[in-house]
PDB file of C-alpha atoms in Angstrom:
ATOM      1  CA  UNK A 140       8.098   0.784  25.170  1.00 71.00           C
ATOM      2  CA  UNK A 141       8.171   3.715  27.669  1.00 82.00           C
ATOM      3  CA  UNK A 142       4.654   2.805  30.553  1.00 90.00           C
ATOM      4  CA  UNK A 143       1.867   5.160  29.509  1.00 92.00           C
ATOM      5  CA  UNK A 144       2.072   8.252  30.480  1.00 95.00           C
ATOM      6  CA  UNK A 145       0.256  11.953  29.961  1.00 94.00           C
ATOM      7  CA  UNK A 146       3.048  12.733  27.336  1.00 95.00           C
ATOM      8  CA  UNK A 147       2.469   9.758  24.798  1.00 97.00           C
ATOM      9  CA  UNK A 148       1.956  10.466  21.482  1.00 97.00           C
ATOM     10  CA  UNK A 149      -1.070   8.213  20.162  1.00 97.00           C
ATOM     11  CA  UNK A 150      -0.878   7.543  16.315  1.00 98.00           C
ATOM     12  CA  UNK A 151      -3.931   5.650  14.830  1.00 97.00           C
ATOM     13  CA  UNK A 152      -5.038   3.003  11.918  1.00 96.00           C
ATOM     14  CA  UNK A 153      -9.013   3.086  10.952  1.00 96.00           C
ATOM     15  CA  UNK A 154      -9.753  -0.012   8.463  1.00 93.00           C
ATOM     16  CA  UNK A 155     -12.780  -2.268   8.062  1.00 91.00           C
ATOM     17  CA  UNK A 156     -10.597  -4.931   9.175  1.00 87.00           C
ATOM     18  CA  UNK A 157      -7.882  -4.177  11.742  1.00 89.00           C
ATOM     19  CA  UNK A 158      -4.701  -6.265  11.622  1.00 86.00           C
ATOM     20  CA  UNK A 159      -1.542  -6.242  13.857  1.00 90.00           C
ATOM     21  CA  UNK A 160       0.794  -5.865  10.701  1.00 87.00           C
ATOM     22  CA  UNK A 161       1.425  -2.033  11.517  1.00 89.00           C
ATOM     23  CA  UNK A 162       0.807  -2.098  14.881  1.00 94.00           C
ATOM     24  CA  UNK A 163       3.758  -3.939  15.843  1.00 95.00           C
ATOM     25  CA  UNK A 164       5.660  -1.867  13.014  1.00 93.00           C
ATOM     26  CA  UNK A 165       5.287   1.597  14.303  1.00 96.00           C
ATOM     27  CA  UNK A 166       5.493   0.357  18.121  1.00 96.00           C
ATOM     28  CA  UNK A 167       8.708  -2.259  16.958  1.00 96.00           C
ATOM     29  CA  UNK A 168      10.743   1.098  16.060  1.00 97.00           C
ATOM     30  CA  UNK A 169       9.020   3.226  18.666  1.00 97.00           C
ATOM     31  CA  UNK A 170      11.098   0.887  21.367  1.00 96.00           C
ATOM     32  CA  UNK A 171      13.930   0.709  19.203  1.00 96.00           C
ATOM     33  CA  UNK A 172      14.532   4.470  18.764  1.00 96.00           C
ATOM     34  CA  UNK A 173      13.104   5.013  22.604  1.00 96.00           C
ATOM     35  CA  UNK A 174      10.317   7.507  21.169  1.00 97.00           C
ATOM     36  CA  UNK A 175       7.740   8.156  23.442  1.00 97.00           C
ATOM     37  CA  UNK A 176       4.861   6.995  21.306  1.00 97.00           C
ATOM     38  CA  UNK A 177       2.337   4.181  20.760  1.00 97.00           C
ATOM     39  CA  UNK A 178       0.318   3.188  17.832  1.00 97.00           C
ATOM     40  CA  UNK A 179      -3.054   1.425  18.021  1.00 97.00           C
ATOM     41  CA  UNK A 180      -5.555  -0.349  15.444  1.00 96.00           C
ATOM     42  CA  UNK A 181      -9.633   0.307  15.052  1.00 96.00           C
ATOM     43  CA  UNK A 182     -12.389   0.245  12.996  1.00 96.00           C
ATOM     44  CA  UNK A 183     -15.065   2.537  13.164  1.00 96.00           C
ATOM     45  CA  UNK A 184     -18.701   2.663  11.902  1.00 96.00           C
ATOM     46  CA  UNK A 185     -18.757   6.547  12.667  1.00 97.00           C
ATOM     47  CA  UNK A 186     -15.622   8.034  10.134  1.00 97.00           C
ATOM     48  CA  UNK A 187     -16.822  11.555  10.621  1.00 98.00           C
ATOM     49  CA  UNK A 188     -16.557  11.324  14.750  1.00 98.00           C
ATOM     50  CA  UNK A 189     -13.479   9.033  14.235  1.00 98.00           C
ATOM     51  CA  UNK A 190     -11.809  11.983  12.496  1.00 98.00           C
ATOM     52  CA  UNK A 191     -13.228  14.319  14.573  1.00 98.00           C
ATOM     53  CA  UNK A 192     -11.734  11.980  17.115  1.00 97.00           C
ATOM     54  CA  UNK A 193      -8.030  12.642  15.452  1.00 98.00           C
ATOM     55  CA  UNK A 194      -8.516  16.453  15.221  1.00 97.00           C
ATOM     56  CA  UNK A 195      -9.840  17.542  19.002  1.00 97.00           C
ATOM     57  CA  UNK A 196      -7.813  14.428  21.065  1.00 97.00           C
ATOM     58  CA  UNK A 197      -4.662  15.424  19.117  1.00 97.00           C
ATOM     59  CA  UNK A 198      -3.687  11.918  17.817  1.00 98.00           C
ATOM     60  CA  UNK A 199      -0.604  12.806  15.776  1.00 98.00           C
ATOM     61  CA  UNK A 200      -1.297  10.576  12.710  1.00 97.00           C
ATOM     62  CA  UNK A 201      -3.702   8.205  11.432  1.00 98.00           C
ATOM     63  CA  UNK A 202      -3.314   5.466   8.969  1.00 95.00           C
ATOM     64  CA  UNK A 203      -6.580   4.827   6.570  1.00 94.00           C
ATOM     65  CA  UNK A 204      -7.410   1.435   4.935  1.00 88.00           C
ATOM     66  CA  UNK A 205     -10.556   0.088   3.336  1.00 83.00           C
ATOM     67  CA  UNK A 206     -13.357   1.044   3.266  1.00 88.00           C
ATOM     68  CA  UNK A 207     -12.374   4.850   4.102  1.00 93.00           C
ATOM     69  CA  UNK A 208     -10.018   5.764   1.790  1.00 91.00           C
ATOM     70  CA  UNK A 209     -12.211   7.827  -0.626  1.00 91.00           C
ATOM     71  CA  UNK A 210     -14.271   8.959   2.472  1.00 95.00           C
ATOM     72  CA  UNK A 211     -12.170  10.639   4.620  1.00 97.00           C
ATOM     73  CA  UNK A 212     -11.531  13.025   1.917  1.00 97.00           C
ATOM     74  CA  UNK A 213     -14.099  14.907   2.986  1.00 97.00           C
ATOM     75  CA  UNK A 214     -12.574  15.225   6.596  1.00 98.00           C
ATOM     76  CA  UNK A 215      -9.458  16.833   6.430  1.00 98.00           C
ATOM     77  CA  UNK A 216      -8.028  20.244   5.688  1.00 98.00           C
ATOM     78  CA  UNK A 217      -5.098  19.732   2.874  1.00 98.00           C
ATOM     79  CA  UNK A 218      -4.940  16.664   0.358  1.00 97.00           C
ATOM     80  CA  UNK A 219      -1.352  16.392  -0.678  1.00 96.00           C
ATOM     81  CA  UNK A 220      -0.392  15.489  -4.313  1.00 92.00           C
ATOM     82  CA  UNK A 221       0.255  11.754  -3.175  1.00 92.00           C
ATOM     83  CA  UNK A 222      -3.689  11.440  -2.624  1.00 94.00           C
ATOM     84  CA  UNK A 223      -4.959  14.022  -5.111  1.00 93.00           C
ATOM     85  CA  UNK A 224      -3.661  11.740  -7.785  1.00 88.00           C
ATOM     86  CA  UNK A 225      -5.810   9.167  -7.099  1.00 89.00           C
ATOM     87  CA  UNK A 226      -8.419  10.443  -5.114  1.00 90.00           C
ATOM     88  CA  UNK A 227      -7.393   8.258  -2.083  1.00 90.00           C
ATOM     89  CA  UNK A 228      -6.077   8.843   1.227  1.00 94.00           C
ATOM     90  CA  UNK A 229      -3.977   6.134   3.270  1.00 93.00           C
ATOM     91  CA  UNK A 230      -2.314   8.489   5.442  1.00 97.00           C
ATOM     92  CA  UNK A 231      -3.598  11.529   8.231  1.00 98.00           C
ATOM     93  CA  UNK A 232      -1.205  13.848  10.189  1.00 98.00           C
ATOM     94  CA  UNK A 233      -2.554  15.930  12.335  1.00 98.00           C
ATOM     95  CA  UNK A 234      -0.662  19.066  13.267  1.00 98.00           C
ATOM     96  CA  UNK A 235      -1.593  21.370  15.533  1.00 96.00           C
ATOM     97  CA  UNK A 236      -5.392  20.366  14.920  1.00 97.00           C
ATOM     98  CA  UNK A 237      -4.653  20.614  10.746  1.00 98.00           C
ATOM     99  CA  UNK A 238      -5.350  17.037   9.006  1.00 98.00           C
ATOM    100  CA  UNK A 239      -3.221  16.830   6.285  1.00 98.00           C
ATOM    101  CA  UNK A 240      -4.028  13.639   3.751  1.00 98.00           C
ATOM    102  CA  UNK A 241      -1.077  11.757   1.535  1.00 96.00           C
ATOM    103  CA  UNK A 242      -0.838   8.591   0.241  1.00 95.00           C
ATOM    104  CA  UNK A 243       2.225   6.639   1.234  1.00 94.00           C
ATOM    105  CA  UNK A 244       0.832   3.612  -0.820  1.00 92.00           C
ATOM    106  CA  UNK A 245       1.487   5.721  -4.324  1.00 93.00           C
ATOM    107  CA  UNK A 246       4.575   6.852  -3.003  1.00 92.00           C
ATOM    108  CA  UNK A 247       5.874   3.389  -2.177  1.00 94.00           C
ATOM    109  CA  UNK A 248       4.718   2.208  -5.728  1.00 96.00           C
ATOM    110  CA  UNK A 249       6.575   5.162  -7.458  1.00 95.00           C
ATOM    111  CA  UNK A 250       9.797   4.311  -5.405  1.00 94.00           C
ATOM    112  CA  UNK A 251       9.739   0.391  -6.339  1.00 96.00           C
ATOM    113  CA  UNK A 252       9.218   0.849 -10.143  1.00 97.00           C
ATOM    114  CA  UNK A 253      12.183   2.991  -9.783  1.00 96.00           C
ATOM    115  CA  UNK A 254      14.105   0.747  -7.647  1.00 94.00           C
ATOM    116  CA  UNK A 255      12.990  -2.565  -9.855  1.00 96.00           C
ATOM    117  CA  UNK A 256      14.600  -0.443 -12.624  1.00 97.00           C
ATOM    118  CA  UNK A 257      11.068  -0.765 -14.742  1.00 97.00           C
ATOM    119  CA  UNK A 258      11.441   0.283 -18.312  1.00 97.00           C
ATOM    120  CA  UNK A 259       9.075   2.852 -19.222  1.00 97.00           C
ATOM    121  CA  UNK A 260       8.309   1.011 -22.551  1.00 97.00           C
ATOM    122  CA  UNK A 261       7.096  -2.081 -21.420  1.00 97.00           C
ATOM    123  CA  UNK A 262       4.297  -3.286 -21.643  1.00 97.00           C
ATOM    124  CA  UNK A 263       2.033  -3.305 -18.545  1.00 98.00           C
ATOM    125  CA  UNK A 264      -0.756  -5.321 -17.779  1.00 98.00           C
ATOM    126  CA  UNK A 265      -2.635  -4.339 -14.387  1.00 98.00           C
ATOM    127  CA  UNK A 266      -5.133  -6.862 -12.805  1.00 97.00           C
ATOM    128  CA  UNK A 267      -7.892  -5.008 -10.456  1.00 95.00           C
ATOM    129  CA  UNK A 268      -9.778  -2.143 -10.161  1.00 93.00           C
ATOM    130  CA  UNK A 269     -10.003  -1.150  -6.483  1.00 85.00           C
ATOM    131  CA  UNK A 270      -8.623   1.795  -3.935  1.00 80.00           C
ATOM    132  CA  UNK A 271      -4.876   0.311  -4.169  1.00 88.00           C
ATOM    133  CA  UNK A 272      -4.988  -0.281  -8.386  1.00 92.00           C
ATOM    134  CA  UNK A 273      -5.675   3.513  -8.639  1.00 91.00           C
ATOM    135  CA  UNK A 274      -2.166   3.763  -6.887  1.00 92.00           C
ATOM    136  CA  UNK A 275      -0.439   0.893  -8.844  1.00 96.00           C
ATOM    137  CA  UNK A 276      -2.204   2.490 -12.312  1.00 96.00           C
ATOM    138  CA  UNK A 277      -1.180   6.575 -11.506  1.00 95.00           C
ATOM    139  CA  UNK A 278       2.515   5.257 -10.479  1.00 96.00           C
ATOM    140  CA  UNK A 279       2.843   3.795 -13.401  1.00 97.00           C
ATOM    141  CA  UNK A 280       1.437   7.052 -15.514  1.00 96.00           C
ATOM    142  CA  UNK A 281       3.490   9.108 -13.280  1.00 94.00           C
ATOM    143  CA  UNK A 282       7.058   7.404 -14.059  1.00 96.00           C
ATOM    144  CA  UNK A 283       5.973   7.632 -17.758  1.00 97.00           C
ATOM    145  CA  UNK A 284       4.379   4.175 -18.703  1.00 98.00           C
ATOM    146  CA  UNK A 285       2.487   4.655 -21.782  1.00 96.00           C
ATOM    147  CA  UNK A 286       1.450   0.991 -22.806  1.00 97.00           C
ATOM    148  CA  UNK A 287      -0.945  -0.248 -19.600  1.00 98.00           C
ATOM    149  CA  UNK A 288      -4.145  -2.164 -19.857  1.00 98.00           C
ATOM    150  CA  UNK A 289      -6.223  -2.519 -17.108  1.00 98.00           C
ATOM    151  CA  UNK A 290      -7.786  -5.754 -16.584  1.00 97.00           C
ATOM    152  CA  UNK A 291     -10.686  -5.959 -14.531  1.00 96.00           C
ATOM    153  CA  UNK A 292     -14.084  -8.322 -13.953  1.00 93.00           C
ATOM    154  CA  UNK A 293     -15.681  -4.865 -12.638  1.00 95.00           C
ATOM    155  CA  UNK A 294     -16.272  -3.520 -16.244  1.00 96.00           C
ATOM    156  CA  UNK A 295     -17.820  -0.120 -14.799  1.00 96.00           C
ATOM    157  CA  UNK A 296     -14.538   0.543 -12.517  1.00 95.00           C
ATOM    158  CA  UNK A 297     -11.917  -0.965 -14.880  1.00 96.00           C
ATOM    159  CA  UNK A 298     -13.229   1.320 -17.447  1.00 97.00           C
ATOM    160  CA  UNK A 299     -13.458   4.125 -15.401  1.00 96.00           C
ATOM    161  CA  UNK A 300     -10.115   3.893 -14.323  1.00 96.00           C
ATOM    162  CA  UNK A 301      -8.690   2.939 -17.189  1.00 97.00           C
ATOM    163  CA  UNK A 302     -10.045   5.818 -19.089  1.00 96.00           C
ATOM    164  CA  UNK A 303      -9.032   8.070 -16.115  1.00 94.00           C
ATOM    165  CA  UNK A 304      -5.029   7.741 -16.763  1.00 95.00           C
ATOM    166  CA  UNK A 305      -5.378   7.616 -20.690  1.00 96.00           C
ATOM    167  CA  UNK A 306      -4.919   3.238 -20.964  1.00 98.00           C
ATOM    168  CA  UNK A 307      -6.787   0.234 -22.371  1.00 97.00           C
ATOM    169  CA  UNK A 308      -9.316  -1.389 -20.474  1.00 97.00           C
ATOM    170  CA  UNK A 309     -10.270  -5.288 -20.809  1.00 97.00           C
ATOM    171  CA  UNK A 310     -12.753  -7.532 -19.015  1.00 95.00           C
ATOM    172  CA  UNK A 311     -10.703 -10.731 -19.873  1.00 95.00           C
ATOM    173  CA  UNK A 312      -7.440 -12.278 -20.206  1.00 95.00           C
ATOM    174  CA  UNK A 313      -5.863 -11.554 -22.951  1.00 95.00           C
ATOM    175  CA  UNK A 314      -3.054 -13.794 -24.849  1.00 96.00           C
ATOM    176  CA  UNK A 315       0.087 -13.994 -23.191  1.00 96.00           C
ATOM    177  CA  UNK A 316       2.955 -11.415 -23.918  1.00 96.00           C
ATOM    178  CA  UNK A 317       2.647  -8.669 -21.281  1.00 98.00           C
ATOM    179  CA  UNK A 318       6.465  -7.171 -19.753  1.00 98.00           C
ATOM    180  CA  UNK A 319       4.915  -6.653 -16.698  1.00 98.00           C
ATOM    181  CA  UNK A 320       2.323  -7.952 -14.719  1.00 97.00           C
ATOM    182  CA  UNK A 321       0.784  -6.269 -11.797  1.00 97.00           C
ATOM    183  CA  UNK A 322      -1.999  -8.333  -9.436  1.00 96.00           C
ATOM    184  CA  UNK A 323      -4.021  -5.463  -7.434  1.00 94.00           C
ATOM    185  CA  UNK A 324      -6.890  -8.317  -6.504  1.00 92.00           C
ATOM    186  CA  UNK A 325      -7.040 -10.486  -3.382  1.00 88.00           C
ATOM    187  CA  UNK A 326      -6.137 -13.526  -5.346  1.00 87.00           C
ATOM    188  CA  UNK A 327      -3.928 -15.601  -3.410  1.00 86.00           C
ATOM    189  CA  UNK A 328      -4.456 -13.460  -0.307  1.00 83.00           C
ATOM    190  CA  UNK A 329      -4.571 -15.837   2.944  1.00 77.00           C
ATOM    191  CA  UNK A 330      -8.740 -17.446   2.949  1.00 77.00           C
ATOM    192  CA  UNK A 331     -10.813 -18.725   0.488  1.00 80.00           C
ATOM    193  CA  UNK A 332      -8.721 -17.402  -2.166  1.00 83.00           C
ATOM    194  CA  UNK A 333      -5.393 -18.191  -1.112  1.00 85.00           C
ATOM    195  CA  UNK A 334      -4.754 -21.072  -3.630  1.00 87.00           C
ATOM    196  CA  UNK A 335      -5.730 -19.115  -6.769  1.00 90.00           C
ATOM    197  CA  UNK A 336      -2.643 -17.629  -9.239  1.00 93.00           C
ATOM    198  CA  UNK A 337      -3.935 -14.289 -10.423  1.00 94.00           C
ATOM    199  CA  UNK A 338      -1.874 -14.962 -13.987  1.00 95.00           C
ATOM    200  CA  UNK A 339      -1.532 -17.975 -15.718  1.00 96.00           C
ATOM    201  CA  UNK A 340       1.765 -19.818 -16.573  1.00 96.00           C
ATOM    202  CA  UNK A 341       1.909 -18.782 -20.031  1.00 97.00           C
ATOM    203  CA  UNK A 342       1.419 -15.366 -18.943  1.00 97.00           C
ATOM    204  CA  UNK A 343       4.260 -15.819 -16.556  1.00 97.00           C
ATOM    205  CA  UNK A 344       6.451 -17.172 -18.910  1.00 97.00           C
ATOM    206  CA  UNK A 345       6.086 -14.257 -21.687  1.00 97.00           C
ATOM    207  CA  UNK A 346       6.832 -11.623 -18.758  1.00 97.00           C
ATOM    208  CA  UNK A 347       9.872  -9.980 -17.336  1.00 97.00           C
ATOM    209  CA  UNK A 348       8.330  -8.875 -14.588  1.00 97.00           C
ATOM    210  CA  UNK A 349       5.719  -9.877 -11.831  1.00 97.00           C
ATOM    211  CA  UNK A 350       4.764  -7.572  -9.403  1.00 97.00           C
ATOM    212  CA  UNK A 351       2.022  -8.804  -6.779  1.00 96.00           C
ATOM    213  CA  UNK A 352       0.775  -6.277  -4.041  1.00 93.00           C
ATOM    214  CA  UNK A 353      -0.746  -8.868  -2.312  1.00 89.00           C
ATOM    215  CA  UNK A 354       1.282  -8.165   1.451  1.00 82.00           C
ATOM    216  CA  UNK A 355       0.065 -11.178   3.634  1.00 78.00           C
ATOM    217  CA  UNK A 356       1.308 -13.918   2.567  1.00 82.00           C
ATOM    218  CA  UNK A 357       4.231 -12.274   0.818  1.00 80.00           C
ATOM    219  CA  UNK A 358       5.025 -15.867  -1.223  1.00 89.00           C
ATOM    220  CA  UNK A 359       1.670 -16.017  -2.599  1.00 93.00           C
ATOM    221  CA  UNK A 360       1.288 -18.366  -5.543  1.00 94.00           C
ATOM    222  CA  UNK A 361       1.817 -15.932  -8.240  1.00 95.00           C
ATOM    223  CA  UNK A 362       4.664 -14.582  -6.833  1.00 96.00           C
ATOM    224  CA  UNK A 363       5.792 -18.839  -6.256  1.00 95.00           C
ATOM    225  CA  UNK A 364       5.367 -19.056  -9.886  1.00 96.00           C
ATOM    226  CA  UNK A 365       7.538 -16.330 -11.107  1.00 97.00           C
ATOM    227  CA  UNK A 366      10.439 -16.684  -8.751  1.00 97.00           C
ATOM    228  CA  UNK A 367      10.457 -20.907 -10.073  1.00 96.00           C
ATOM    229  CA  UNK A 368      10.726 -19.280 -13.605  1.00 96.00           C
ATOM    230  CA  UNK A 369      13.391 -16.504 -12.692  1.00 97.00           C
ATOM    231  CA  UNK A 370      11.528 -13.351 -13.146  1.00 97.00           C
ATOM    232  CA  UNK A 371      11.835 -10.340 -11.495  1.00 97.00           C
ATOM    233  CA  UNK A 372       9.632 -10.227  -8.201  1.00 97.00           C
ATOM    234  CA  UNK A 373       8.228  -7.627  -6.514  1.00 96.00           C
ATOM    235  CA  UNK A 374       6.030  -8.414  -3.736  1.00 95.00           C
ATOM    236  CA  UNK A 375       3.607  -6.789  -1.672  1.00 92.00           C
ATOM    237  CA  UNK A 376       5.895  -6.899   1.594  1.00 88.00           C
ATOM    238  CA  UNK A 377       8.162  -4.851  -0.222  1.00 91.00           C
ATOM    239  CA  UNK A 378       5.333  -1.889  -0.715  1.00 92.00           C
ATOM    240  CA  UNK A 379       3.793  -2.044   3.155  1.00 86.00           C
ATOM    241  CA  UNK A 380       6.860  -2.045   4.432  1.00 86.00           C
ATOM    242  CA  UNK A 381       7.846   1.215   2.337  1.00 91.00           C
ATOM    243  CA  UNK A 382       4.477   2.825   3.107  1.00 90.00           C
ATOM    244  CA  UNK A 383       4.598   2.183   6.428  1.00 88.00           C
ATOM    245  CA  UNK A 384       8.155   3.584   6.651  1.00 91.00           C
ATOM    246  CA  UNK A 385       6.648   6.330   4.730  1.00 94.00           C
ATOM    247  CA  UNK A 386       4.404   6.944   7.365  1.00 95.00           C
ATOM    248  CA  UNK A 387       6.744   6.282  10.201  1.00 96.00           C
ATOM    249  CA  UNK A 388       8.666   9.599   9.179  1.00 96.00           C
ATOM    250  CA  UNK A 389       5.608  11.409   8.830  1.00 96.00           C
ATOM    251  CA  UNK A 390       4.558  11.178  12.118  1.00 97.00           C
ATOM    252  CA  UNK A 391       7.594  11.026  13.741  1.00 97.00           C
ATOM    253  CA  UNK A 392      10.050  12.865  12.047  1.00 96.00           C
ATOM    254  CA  UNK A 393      12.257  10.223  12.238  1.00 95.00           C
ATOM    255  CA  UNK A 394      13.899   8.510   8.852  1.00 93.00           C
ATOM    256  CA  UNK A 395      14.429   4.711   9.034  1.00 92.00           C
ATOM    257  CA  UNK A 396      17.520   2.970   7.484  1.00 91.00           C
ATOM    258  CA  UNK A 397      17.185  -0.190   4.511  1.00 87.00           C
ATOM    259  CA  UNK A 398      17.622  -2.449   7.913  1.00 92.00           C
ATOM    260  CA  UNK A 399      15.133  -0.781  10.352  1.00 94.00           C
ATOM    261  CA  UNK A 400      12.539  -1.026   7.876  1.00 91.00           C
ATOM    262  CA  UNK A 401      13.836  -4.589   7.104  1.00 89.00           C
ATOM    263  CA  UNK A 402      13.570  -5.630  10.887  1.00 94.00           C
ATOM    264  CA  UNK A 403      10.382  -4.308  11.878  1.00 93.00           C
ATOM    265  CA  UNK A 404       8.503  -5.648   8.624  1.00 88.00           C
ATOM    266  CA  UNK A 405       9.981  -9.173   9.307  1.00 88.00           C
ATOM    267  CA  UNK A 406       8.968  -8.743  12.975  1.00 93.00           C
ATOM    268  CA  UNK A 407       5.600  -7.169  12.178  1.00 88.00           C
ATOM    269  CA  UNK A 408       4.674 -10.433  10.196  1.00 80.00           C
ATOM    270  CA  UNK A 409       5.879 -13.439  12.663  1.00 79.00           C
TER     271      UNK A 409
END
């Protein structure tokens, strides 16, 4: 990485909890490709200065987790498709003092169902109600999924997003038989709830598919579970590692190869 100097483009993440996962992404490639650029992690308890932070200091691009996703809506100048379709913004670059707002997240999603090769028909079954199941749920309505059911504890936001892109909501697992499962919860996330499958075996067994976008650990134990029964994986590595490639090239301009993107997520998680 080049010493700091007056010229160094600062990008940005803001996210209740800071992690080192895209820091060392973005700065990983910056050395590689000898850009003269550095990317840092916050949090903030002041969004509206943060931003204001992003537009007048000229930070190039700023990544958004939870809690500000839905917030920082407010705070820019253009919401691109990516976000509008889900009311959610992971994604800032400012140009010239213009915030524009995307959502790489969606955009990964959308590219894996079509990479996966997921049939349209199949029958979908969604765990989770939060920021990043609004993604999983309108990538799924946008390649043409009509059979989803959302299944979610939070009866209020299951329904509402459920009713939002036209599918079924349930507060309770139903019998097993679902194509496609997706788990959008922390279950089996590193902590407290690291131990706990989000579907059950049976539920396993019936699908075709098992999609968890849990990123950290990648091998969680639903994804453990389907791999010993030889389904179909997808795993939340593969989506941060597409949105943050995502937003590599939007702040940089520069597109990463299958093994750039490869690299730097392996190296990002060590």
């Amino acid at each position: 990485m080049p010493i700091l100097n007056k010229d160094m483009t600062l990008c940005i993440s803001l996210s209740g909890r800071p992690s080192n996962i895209g820091t060392r992404f973005h700065n990983y490639l910056y050395e590689e490709l000898g850009l003269n650029f550095i990317y840092k992690a916050f949090s903030t308890d002041d969004l509206a200065g943060a931003i204001a932070g992003v537009r007048a200091l000229g930070i190039r691009g700023c990544s958004v987790s939870m809690p500000f996703k839905e917030d920082v809506m407010a705070l820019v100048d253009t919401i691109e498709p990516s976000a509008a379709a889900i009311d959610s913004v992971n994604t800032i670059v400012n140009t010239d003092g213009h915030l524009s707002a995307s959502n790489t997240d969606f955009e990964a999603i959308a590219t894996l169902i079509g990479r996966h090769e997921l049939d349209p028909s199949a029958n979908v079954l969604v765990r989770g109600s939060g920021g990043m199941a609004k993604a999983v749920v309108a990538a799924f309505r946008d390649a043409g999924f009509e059979n989803l059911t959302v299944l979610a504890r939070n009866i209020a936001a299951g329904g509402a997003l459920a009713q939002k892109y036209g599918y079924a909501f349930i507060d309770a697992d139903p019998e097993p038989g679902h194509q496609v499962l997706v788990n959008v919860t922390p279950l089996g996330m590193d902590g407290e709830q690291a131990a706990i499958q989000s579907f059950s075996d049976a539920q396993i067994a019936a699908a075709e598919t098992v999609f968890d976008v849990v990123a950290f650990p990648s091998e969680t134990p639903l994804v453990a579970a389907a791999r010993e029964r030889g389904k179909q994986v997808i795993t939340g590595a593969e989506v941060i590692a597409l949105q943050a490639a995502a937003q590599f090239e939007k702040y940089t301009g520069h597109g990463l190869s299958e093994d750039q993107v490869i690299r730097a997520s392996e190296f990002s998680r060590q």
